Short mmCIF file of N, CA and C in Angstrom, two decimals:
data_model
loop_
_atom_site.label_atom_id
_atom_site.label_comp_id
_atom_site.label_asym_id
_atom_site.label_seq_id
_atom_site.Cartn_x
_atom_site.Cartn_y
_atom_site.Cartn_z
N MET Q 1 -28.45 2.25 -11.92
CA MET Q 1 -28.23 1.42 -10.75
C MET Q 1 -29.38 0.42 -10.64
N ARG Q 2 -29.07 -0.82 -10.56
CA ARG Q 2 -30.07 -1.88 -10.47
C ARG Q 2 -30.71 -1.92 -9.08
N CYS Q 3 -32.03 -2.07 -9.02
CA CYS Q 3 -32.76 -2.12 -7.75
C CYS Q 3 -32.41 -3.43 -7.03
N PRO Q 4 -32.03 -3.35 -5.75
CA PRO Q 4 -31.68 -4.57 -5.01
C PRO Q 4 -32.91 -5.42 -4.66
N TYR Q 5 -34.13 -4.87 -4.77
CA TYR Q 5 -35.35 -5.58 -4.41
C TYR Q 5 -35.95 -6.33 -5.59
N CYS Q 6 -36.18 -5.60 -6.71
CA CYS Q 6 -36.84 -6.24 -7.86
C CYS Q 6 -35.92 -6.46 -9.05
N ARG Q 7 -34.68 -6.00 -8.93
CA ARG Q 7 -33.64 -6.15 -9.96
C ARG Q 7 -33.94 -5.33 -11.23
N HIS Q 8 -34.86 -4.36 -11.13
CA HIS Q 8 -35.13 -3.47 -12.27
C HIS Q 8 -33.84 -2.74 -12.62
N ALA Q 9 -33.58 -2.54 -13.90
CA ALA Q 9 -32.29 -2.03 -14.36
C ALA Q 9 -32.07 -0.53 -14.14
N ASP Q 10 -33.08 0.18 -13.68
CA ASP Q 10 -32.92 1.63 -13.53
C ASP Q 10 -33.47 2.09 -12.19
N SER Q 11 -32.95 3.20 -11.71
CA SER Q 11 -33.44 3.82 -10.48
C SER Q 11 -33.27 5.32 -10.60
N ARG Q 12 -33.98 6.04 -9.77
CA ARG Q 12 -33.94 7.50 -9.81
C ARG Q 12 -33.29 8.01 -8.53
N VAL Q 13 -32.38 8.98 -8.66
CA VAL Q 13 -31.72 9.57 -7.50
C VAL Q 13 -32.68 10.59 -6.87
N VAL Q 14 -32.97 10.38 -5.58
CA VAL Q 14 -33.87 11.26 -4.85
C VAL Q 14 -33.08 12.33 -4.09
N ASP Q 15 -31.91 11.93 -3.54
CA ASP Q 15 -31.11 12.85 -2.74
C ASP Q 15 -29.65 12.41 -2.79
N SER Q 16 -28.73 13.38 -2.80
CA SER Q 16 -27.28 13.10 -2.75
C SER Q 16 -26.65 13.92 -1.65
N ARG Q 17 -25.75 13.29 -0.90
CA ARG Q 17 -25.04 13.99 0.18
C ARG Q 17 -23.60 13.51 0.24
N GLU Q 18 -22.72 14.44 0.58
CA GLU Q 18 -21.32 14.08 0.78
C GLU Q 18 -21.15 13.54 2.19
N ALA Q 19 -20.20 12.62 2.35
CA ALA Q 19 -19.85 12.07 3.65
C ALA Q 19 -18.34 11.95 3.73
N ASP Q 20 -17.82 11.77 4.93
CA ASP Q 20 -16.37 11.63 5.15
C ASP Q 20 -15.59 12.75 4.49
N ASP Q 21 -15.97 13.97 4.78
CA ASP Q 21 -15.29 15.16 4.24
C ASP Q 21 -15.19 15.14 2.72
N GLY Q 22 -16.25 14.71 2.08
CA GLY Q 22 -16.29 14.72 0.62
C GLY Q 22 -15.68 13.51 -0.05
N GLN Q 23 -15.21 12.53 0.73
CA GLN Q 23 -14.60 11.34 0.15
C GLN Q 23 -15.64 10.36 -0.38
N LEU Q 24 -16.85 10.43 0.19
CA LEU Q 24 -17.93 9.54 -0.22
C LEU Q 24 -19.14 10.35 -0.64
N ILE Q 25 -19.96 9.78 -1.49
CA ILE Q 25 -21.24 10.39 -1.84
C ILE Q 25 -22.32 9.34 -1.56
N ARG Q 26 -23.26 9.70 -0.71
CA ARG Q 26 -24.40 8.83 -0.42
C ARG Q 26 -25.57 9.29 -1.29
N ARG Q 27 -26.15 8.35 -2.00
CA ARG Q 27 -27.28 8.68 -2.86
C ARG Q 27 -28.49 7.87 -2.40
N ARG Q 28 -29.58 8.57 -2.16
CA ARG Q 28 -30.85 7.93 -1.85
C ARG Q 28 -31.55 7.73 -3.18
N ARG Q 29 -31.96 6.50 -3.48
CA ARG Q 29 -32.54 6.18 -4.78
C ARG Q 29 -33.93 5.59 -4.62
N SER Q 30 -34.70 5.70 -5.69
CA SER Q 30 -36.05 5.15 -5.71
C SER Q 30 -36.20 4.34 -6.99
N CYS Q 31 -36.81 3.17 -6.86
CA CYS Q 31 -37.03 2.30 -8.01
C CYS Q 31 -38.39 2.64 -8.64
N PRO Q 32 -38.43 2.97 -9.94
CA PRO Q 32 -39.70 3.29 -10.58
C PRO Q 32 -40.59 2.06 -10.77
N GLU Q 33 -40.02 0.88 -10.70
CA GLU Q 33 -40.78 -0.36 -10.91
C GLU Q 33 -41.53 -0.80 -9.64
N CYS Q 34 -40.79 -0.96 -8.52
CA CYS Q 34 -41.42 -1.46 -7.29
C CYS Q 34 -41.70 -0.35 -6.28
N GLY Q 35 -41.10 0.85 -6.49
CA GLY Q 35 -41.34 1.98 -5.60
C GLY Q 35 -40.51 1.98 -4.33
N LYS Q 36 -39.71 0.96 -4.11
CA LYS Q 36 -38.89 0.92 -2.89
C LYS Q 36 -37.70 1.86 -3.01
N ARG Q 37 -37.21 2.27 -1.82
CA ARG Q 37 -36.05 3.16 -1.77
C ARG Q 37 -34.85 2.42 -1.19
N PHE Q 38 -33.67 2.85 -1.63
CA PHE Q 38 -32.43 2.26 -1.13
C PHE Q 38 -31.32 3.30 -1.24
N THR Q 39 -30.23 3.04 -0.54
CA THR Q 39 -29.10 3.96 -0.50
C THR Q 39 -27.89 3.31 -1.16
N THR Q 40 -27.17 4.10 -1.95
CA THR Q 40 -25.90 3.64 -2.51
C THR Q 40 -24.81 4.59 -2.00
N VAL Q 41 -23.60 4.08 -1.95
CA VAL Q 41 -22.45 4.87 -1.52
C VAL Q 41 -21.41 4.80 -2.63
N GLU Q 42 -20.96 5.97 -3.06
CA GLU Q 42 -19.94 6.04 -4.10
C GLU Q 42 -18.65 6.57 -3.49
N GLU Q 43 -17.56 5.96 -3.85
CA GLU Q 43 -16.26 6.40 -3.34
C GLU Q 43 -15.29 6.49 -4.51
N ALA Q 44 -14.53 7.58 -4.55
CA ALA Q 44 -13.51 7.73 -5.58
C ALA Q 44 -12.36 6.80 -5.24
N VAL Q 45 -12.02 5.93 -6.16
CA VAL Q 45 -10.94 4.98 -5.94
C VAL Q 45 -9.63 5.61 -6.36
N LEU Q 46 -8.67 5.56 -5.47
CA LEU Q 46 -7.33 6.07 -5.74
C LEU Q 46 -6.41 4.87 -5.93
N ALA Q 47 -5.73 4.82 -7.05
CA ALA Q 47 -4.84 3.70 -7.35
C ALA Q 47 -3.39 4.13 -7.19
N VAL Q 48 -2.59 3.21 -6.67
CA VAL Q 48 -1.16 3.44 -6.51
C VAL Q 48 -0.43 2.59 -7.54
N VAL Q 49 0.45 3.23 -8.31
CA VAL Q 49 1.22 2.52 -9.33
C VAL Q 49 2.59 2.23 -8.73
N LYS Q 50 2.87 0.95 -8.55
CA LYS Q 50 4.14 0.53 -7.95
C LYS Q 50 5.26 0.59 -9.00
N ARG Q 51 6.49 0.50 -8.53
CA ARG Q 51 7.65 0.56 -9.43
C ARG Q 51 7.60 -0.50 -10.52
N SER Q 52 7.03 -1.65 -10.19
CA SER Q 52 6.95 -2.75 -11.16
C SER Q 52 5.90 -2.50 -12.23
N GLY Q 53 5.09 -1.46 -12.05
CA GLY Q 53 4.03 -1.15 -13.00
C GLY Q 53 2.67 -1.69 -12.56
N VAL Q 54 2.67 -2.52 -11.51
CA VAL Q 54 1.43 -3.07 -10.97
C VAL Q 54 0.64 -1.96 -10.29
N THR Q 55 -0.66 -1.95 -10.50
CA THR Q 55 -1.54 -0.95 -9.88
C THR Q 55 -2.38 -1.63 -8.81
N GLU Q 56 -2.46 -0.98 -7.65
CA GLU Q 56 -3.31 -1.51 -6.57
C GLU Q 56 -4.02 -0.35 -5.89
N PRO Q 57 -5.15 -0.62 -5.25
CA PRO Q 57 -5.88 0.46 -4.57
C PRO Q 57 -5.06 1.04 -3.42
N PHE Q 58 -5.20 2.35 -3.21
CA PHE Q 58 -4.54 2.99 -2.08
C PHE Q 58 -5.05 2.35 -0.80
N SER Q 59 -4.14 2.12 0.14
CA SER Q 59 -4.52 1.49 1.41
C SER Q 59 -3.93 2.25 2.58
N ARG Q 60 -4.81 2.86 3.35
CA ARG Q 60 -4.35 3.54 4.57
C ARG Q 60 -3.76 2.52 5.53
N THR Q 61 -4.27 1.29 5.50
CA THR Q 61 -3.76 0.22 6.37
C THR Q 61 -2.29 -0.07 6.08
N LYS Q 62 -1.91 -0.04 4.80
CA LYS Q 62 -0.50 -0.28 4.45
C LYS Q 62 0.39 0.86 4.95
N ILE Q 63 -0.13 2.08 4.90
CA ILE Q 63 0.62 3.23 5.43
C ILE Q 63 0.85 3.03 6.91
N ILE Q 64 -0.22 2.68 7.62
CA ILE Q 64 -0.13 2.47 9.08
C ILE Q 64 0.87 1.37 9.39
N GLY Q 65 0.83 0.27 8.63
CA GLY Q 65 1.76 -0.84 8.86
C GLY Q 65 3.21 -0.44 8.68
N GLY Q 66 3.50 0.28 7.60
CA GLY Q 66 4.88 0.71 7.34
C GLY Q 66 5.38 1.69 8.37
N VAL Q 67 4.52 2.63 8.75
CA VAL Q 67 4.93 3.63 9.74
C VAL Q 67 5.08 2.97 11.12
N ARG Q 68 4.20 2.02 11.42
CA ARG Q 68 4.30 1.32 12.71
C ARG Q 68 5.62 0.57 12.83
N LYS Q 69 6.07 -0.03 11.72
CA LYS Q 69 7.36 -0.72 11.74
C LYS Q 69 8.48 0.27 12.02
N ALA Q 70 8.42 1.43 11.39
CA ALA Q 70 9.46 2.44 11.60
C ALA Q 70 9.42 2.97 13.03
N CYS Q 71 8.25 2.98 13.64
CA CYS Q 71 8.09 3.52 15.01
C CYS Q 71 8.25 2.46 16.09
N GLN Q 72 8.55 1.24 15.70
CA GLN Q 72 8.66 0.15 16.68
C GLN Q 72 9.68 0.50 17.75
N GLY Q 73 9.25 0.39 19.01
CA GLY Q 73 10.13 0.69 20.14
C GLY Q 73 10.26 2.17 20.44
N ARG Q 74 9.54 3.00 19.71
CA ARG Q 74 9.58 4.45 19.91
C ARG Q 74 8.33 4.89 20.67
N PRO Q 75 8.39 6.03 21.37
CA PRO Q 75 7.22 6.49 22.13
C PRO Q 75 6.17 7.18 21.24
N VAL Q 76 5.61 6.41 20.30
CA VAL Q 76 4.61 6.93 19.37
C VAL Q 76 3.36 6.06 19.52
N ASP Q 77 2.23 6.70 19.80
CA ASP Q 77 1.00 5.93 20.01
C ASP Q 77 0.26 5.68 18.69
N ASP Q 78 -0.67 4.73 18.74
CA ASP Q 78 -1.42 4.33 17.54
C ASP Q 78 -2.27 5.47 16.99
N ASP Q 79 -2.78 6.34 17.86
CA ASP Q 79 -3.59 7.46 17.39
C ASP Q 79 -2.75 8.41 16.53
N SER Q 80 -1.51 8.63 16.92
CA SER Q 80 -0.62 9.51 16.15
C SER Q 80 -0.31 8.91 14.79
N ILE Q 81 -0.14 7.59 14.76
CA ILE Q 81 0.13 6.91 13.49
C ILE Q 81 -1.10 6.97 12.59
N ALA Q 82 -2.28 6.77 13.17
CA ALA Q 82 -3.52 6.84 12.39
C ALA Q 82 -3.73 8.25 11.83
N LEU Q 83 -3.42 9.26 12.63
CA LEU Q 83 -3.55 10.64 12.18
C LEU Q 83 -2.57 10.93 11.05
N LEU Q 84 -1.35 10.42 11.18
CA LEU Q 84 -0.36 10.58 10.11
C LEU Q 84 -0.87 9.93 8.82
N ALA Q 85 -1.43 8.73 8.92
CA ALA Q 85 -1.94 8.04 7.73
C ALA Q 85 -3.07 8.84 7.09
N GLN Q 86 -3.91 9.45 7.92
CA GLN Q 86 -4.99 10.28 7.40
C GLN Q 86 -4.43 11.49 6.66
N LYS Q 87 -3.40 12.13 7.23
CA LYS Q 87 -2.77 13.29 6.57
C LYS Q 87 -2.18 12.88 5.22
N VAL Q 88 -1.53 11.72 5.21
CA VAL Q 88 -0.92 11.23 3.97
C VAL Q 88 -2.00 11.01 2.91
N GLU Q 89 -3.10 10.37 3.31
CA GLU Q 89 -4.17 10.13 2.34
C GLU Q 89 -4.75 11.44 1.82
N GLU Q 90 -4.95 12.41 2.71
CA GLU Q 90 -5.47 13.72 2.29
C GLU Q 90 -4.52 14.39 1.31
N THR Q 91 -3.22 14.32 1.61
CA THR Q 91 -2.21 14.92 0.73
C THR Q 91 -2.23 14.28 -0.65
N VAL Q 92 -2.29 12.96 -0.67
CA VAL Q 92 -2.26 12.22 -1.93
C VAL Q 92 -3.54 12.48 -2.73
N ARG Q 93 -4.69 12.47 -2.06
CA ARG Q 93 -5.96 12.70 -2.76
C ARG Q 93 -6.07 14.14 -3.25
N ALA Q 94 -5.43 15.08 -2.55
CA ALA Q 94 -5.48 16.49 -2.94
C ALA Q 94 -4.81 16.73 -4.29
N LYS Q 95 -3.96 15.82 -4.71
CA LYS Q 95 -3.31 15.96 -6.01
C LYS Q 95 -4.33 15.83 -7.15
N GLY Q 96 -5.47 15.20 -6.85
CA GLY Q 96 -6.56 15.12 -7.83
C GLY Q 96 -6.38 14.10 -8.93
N ALA Q 97 -5.40 13.24 -8.81
CA ALA Q 97 -5.17 12.22 -9.84
C ALA Q 97 -5.82 10.91 -9.42
N ALA Q 98 -6.27 10.14 -10.40
CA ALA Q 98 -6.87 8.84 -10.12
C ALA Q 98 -5.79 7.80 -9.81
N GLU Q 99 -4.60 8.01 -10.35
CA GLU Q 99 -3.47 7.12 -10.11
C GLU Q 99 -2.29 7.95 -9.64
N ILE Q 100 -1.56 7.41 -8.67
CA ILE Q 100 -0.40 8.12 -8.14
C ILE Q 100 0.75 7.13 -7.99
N PRO Q 101 1.96 7.53 -8.37
CA PRO Q 101 3.11 6.63 -8.22
C PRO Q 101 3.41 6.37 -6.74
N SER Q 102 3.87 5.18 -6.44
CA SER Q 102 4.14 4.80 -5.04
C SER Q 102 5.21 5.69 -4.41
N ASN Q 103 6.16 6.20 -5.22
CA ASN Q 103 7.18 7.06 -4.63
C ASN Q 103 6.58 8.37 -4.11
N GLU Q 104 5.48 8.84 -4.71
CA GLU Q 104 4.83 10.05 -4.20
C GLU Q 104 4.14 9.78 -2.87
N VAL Q 105 3.65 8.57 -2.70
CA VAL Q 105 3.07 8.19 -1.40
C VAL Q 105 4.18 8.19 -0.35
N GLY Q 106 5.32 7.63 -0.69
CA GLY Q 106 6.45 7.62 0.23
C GLY Q 106 6.90 9.02 0.61
N LEU Q 107 6.96 9.91 -0.37
CA LEU Q 107 7.33 11.30 -0.09
C LEU Q 107 6.31 11.97 0.82
N ALA Q 108 5.03 11.64 0.63
CA ALA Q 108 3.98 12.21 1.47
C ALA Q 108 4.07 11.71 2.90
N ILE Q 109 4.67 10.55 3.11
CA ILE Q 109 4.85 10.01 4.47
C ILE Q 109 6.02 10.68 5.17
N LEU Q 110 7.08 10.96 4.44
CA LEU Q 110 8.32 11.44 5.06
C LEU Q 110 8.15 12.72 5.88
N GLY Q 111 7.46 13.71 5.35
CA GLY Q 111 7.31 14.99 6.06
C GLY Q 111 6.62 14.85 7.40
N PRO Q 112 5.39 14.29 7.43
CA PRO Q 112 4.71 14.13 8.72
C PRO Q 112 5.45 13.19 9.68
N LEU Q 113 6.14 12.18 9.14
CA LEU Q 113 6.88 11.25 10.01
C LEU Q 113 8.08 11.95 10.65
N ARG Q 114 8.73 12.84 9.91
CA ARG Q 114 9.85 13.60 10.46
C ARG Q 114 9.38 14.45 11.64
N ASP Q 115 8.18 15.05 11.49
CA ASP Q 115 7.62 15.86 12.58
C ASP Q 115 7.19 15.00 13.77
N LEU Q 116 6.78 13.76 13.50
CA LEU Q 116 6.30 12.87 14.56
C LEU Q 116 7.45 12.29 15.39
N ASP Q 117 8.46 11.76 14.72
CA ASP Q 117 9.57 11.12 15.43
C ASP Q 117 10.76 11.02 14.48
N GLU Q 118 11.84 11.70 14.82
CA GLU Q 118 13.00 11.74 13.92
C GLU Q 118 13.69 10.39 13.76
N VAL Q 119 13.71 9.58 14.81
CA VAL Q 119 14.34 8.26 14.70
C VAL Q 119 13.51 7.37 13.76
N ALA Q 120 12.20 7.39 13.91
CA ALA Q 120 11.33 6.62 13.02
C ALA Q 120 11.48 7.13 11.58
N TYR Q 121 11.60 8.45 11.45
CA TYR Q 121 11.82 9.04 10.12
C TYR Q 121 13.10 8.48 9.50
N MET Q 122 14.18 8.43 10.27
CA MET Q 122 15.45 7.91 9.73
C MET Q 122 15.31 6.45 9.32
N ARG Q 123 14.61 5.67 10.12
CA ARG Q 123 14.39 4.26 9.78
C ARG Q 123 13.63 4.15 8.46
N PHE Q 124 12.54 4.90 8.35
CA PHE Q 124 11.72 4.83 7.15
C PHE Q 124 12.50 5.35 5.94
N ALA Q 125 13.17 6.48 6.11
CA ALA Q 125 13.92 7.07 5.01
C ALA Q 125 15.04 6.15 4.54
N SER Q 126 15.67 5.45 5.48
CA SER Q 126 16.78 4.57 5.09
C SER Q 126 16.30 3.44 4.19
N VAL Q 127 15.10 2.95 4.42
CA VAL Q 127 14.55 1.90 3.57
C VAL Q 127 13.98 2.51 2.29
N TYR Q 128 13.18 3.57 2.45
CA TYR Q 128 12.50 4.19 1.31
C TYR Q 128 13.50 4.74 0.30
N ARG Q 129 14.54 5.38 0.79
CA ARG Q 129 15.54 5.98 -0.10
C ARG Q 129 16.74 5.07 -0.36
N SER Q 130 16.67 3.84 0.13
CA SER Q 130 17.70 2.82 -0.11
C SER Q 130 19.09 3.31 0.28
N PHE Q 131 19.26 3.69 1.53
CA PHE Q 131 20.58 4.11 2.01
C PHE Q 131 21.54 2.94 1.85
N ASP Q 132 22.73 3.24 1.30
CA ASP Q 132 23.73 2.20 1.06
C ASP Q 132 24.93 2.29 1.99
N SER Q 133 25.12 3.46 2.62
CA SER Q 133 26.32 3.63 3.42
C SER Q 133 26.05 4.57 4.59
N LEU Q 134 27.05 4.65 5.46
CA LEU Q 134 26.94 5.59 6.59
C LEU Q 134 26.87 7.03 6.09
N ALA Q 135 27.48 7.30 4.96
CA ALA Q 135 27.46 8.66 4.41
C ALA Q 135 26.02 9.08 4.10
N ASP Q 136 25.18 8.13 3.64
CA ASP Q 136 23.77 8.45 3.38
C ASP Q 136 23.07 8.87 4.68
N PHE Q 137 23.34 8.12 5.75
CA PHE Q 137 22.76 8.46 7.05
C PHE Q 137 23.28 9.82 7.53
N GLU Q 138 24.58 10.05 7.39
CA GLU Q 138 25.17 11.31 7.85
C GLU Q 138 24.57 12.50 7.10
N ARG Q 139 24.38 12.35 5.79
CA ARG Q 139 23.78 13.43 5.00
C ARG Q 139 22.37 13.74 5.49
N GLU Q 140 21.61 12.70 5.74
CA GLU Q 140 20.22 12.89 6.19
C GLU Q 140 20.17 13.50 7.59
N ILE Q 141 21.06 13.07 8.45
CA ILE Q 141 21.12 13.64 9.81
C ILE Q 141 21.49 15.12 9.73
N GLU Q 142 22.42 15.47 8.87
CA GLU Q 142 22.79 16.89 8.72
C GLU Q 142 21.61 17.70 8.20
N THR Q 143 20.84 17.13 7.31
CA THR Q 143 19.63 17.81 6.82
C THR Q 143 18.65 18.05 7.96
N LEU Q 144 18.47 17.05 8.81
CA LEU Q 144 17.58 17.20 9.98
C LEU Q 144 18.11 18.28 10.92
N ARG Q 145 19.42 18.28 11.14
CA ARG Q 145 20.01 19.30 12.04
C ARG Q 145 19.84 20.70 11.46
N ALA Q 146 20.05 20.85 10.17
CA ALA Q 146 19.89 22.16 9.53
C ALA Q 146 18.45 22.64 9.66
N ALA Q 147 17.49 21.73 9.48
CA ALA Q 147 16.07 22.11 9.61
C ALA Q 147 15.77 22.53 11.05
N ALA Q 148 16.35 21.82 12.02
CA ALA Q 148 16.14 22.16 13.43
C ALA Q 148 16.74 23.53 13.74
N ARG Q 149 17.93 23.80 13.19
CA ARG Q 149 18.56 25.13 13.41
C ARG Q 149 17.70 26.23 12.80
N ALA Q 150 17.14 25.96 11.63
CA ALA Q 150 16.29 26.95 10.96
C ALA Q 150 15.03 27.23 11.79
N ARG Q 151 14.45 26.16 12.35
CA ARG Q 151 13.26 26.33 13.20
C ARG Q 151 13.61 27.13 14.45
N GLU Q 152 14.76 26.82 15.05
CA GLU Q 152 15.18 27.54 16.26
C GLU Q 152 15.45 29.01 15.93
N GLY Q 153 16.06 29.27 14.79
CA GLY Q 153 16.33 30.64 14.36
C GLY Q 153 15.04 31.41 14.12
N ALA Q 154 14.06 30.74 13.52
CA ALA Q 154 12.76 31.39 13.26
C ALA Q 154 12.06 31.69 14.57
N GLY Q 155 12.19 30.80 15.55
CA GLY Q 155 11.58 31.02 16.87
C GLY Q 155 12.23 32.19 17.58
N ALA Q 156 13.56 32.30 17.49
CA ALA Q 156 14.28 33.41 18.12
C ALA Q 156 13.91 34.73 17.45
N ASP Q 157 13.75 34.72 16.12
CA ASP Q 157 13.34 35.93 15.41
C ASP Q 157 11.96 36.39 15.86
N ALA Q 158 11.06 35.43 16.08
CA ALA Q 158 9.70 35.78 16.51
C ALA Q 158 9.72 36.39 17.91
N VAL Q 159 10.55 35.83 18.80
CA VAL Q 159 10.66 36.36 20.17
C VAL Q 159 11.25 37.75 20.13
N GLU Q 160 12.28 37.95 19.30
CA GLU Q 160 12.90 39.26 19.17
C GLU Q 160 11.91 40.28 18.61
N ALA Q 161 11.16 39.90 17.60
CA ALA Q 161 10.17 40.80 17.01
C ALA Q 161 9.08 41.16 18.03
N ALA Q 162 8.68 40.19 18.84
CA ALA Q 162 7.67 40.46 19.87
C ALA Q 162 8.21 41.42 20.91
N GLY Q 163 9.50 41.32 21.21
CA GLY Q 163 10.13 42.22 22.18
C GLY Q 163 10.18 43.64 21.66
N ARG Q 164 10.36 43.83 20.35
CA ARG Q 164 10.41 45.16 19.76
C ARG Q 164 9.04 45.84 19.77
N THR Q 165 7.96 45.04 19.66
CA THR Q 165 6.63 45.64 19.59
C THR Q 165 6.07 45.99 20.97
N SER Q 166 6.73 45.51 22.02
CA SER Q 166 6.22 45.78 23.39
C SER Q 166 6.54 47.17 23.84
#
């Protein structure tokens, strides 16, 4: 690492610390030439490979923009959207790959968005999955209803089990 003060080509790492839940590494460095200290920040870059083959850096801002469009006119606040974007980024980074296909980013959005707002989920899914007909919407709505019935059934089972243990 080149010294920002004297431009010497080498520096020594004095201390390293993780920041932002391990997403960044801060390194305190010392220049052997001039003796001054400085800090560098390293961040693992995650690249998204689009369908066209173009690669671009992952952008939480793009996630927020797309989800905000899907939530337009819905009772969803900006904090919830920001939290969803953070979850998506964590999910994508947890895969451990330096490059991830854009469709995997879309899939990572769908689950948390379904939990946040079903109407926004349908809007996003209709674009993301390229719905062509009413039958596509009907299929997706039935999937949502089946998941809701399963959740309700699981809740009833838990209440019943709690009643047996009393």
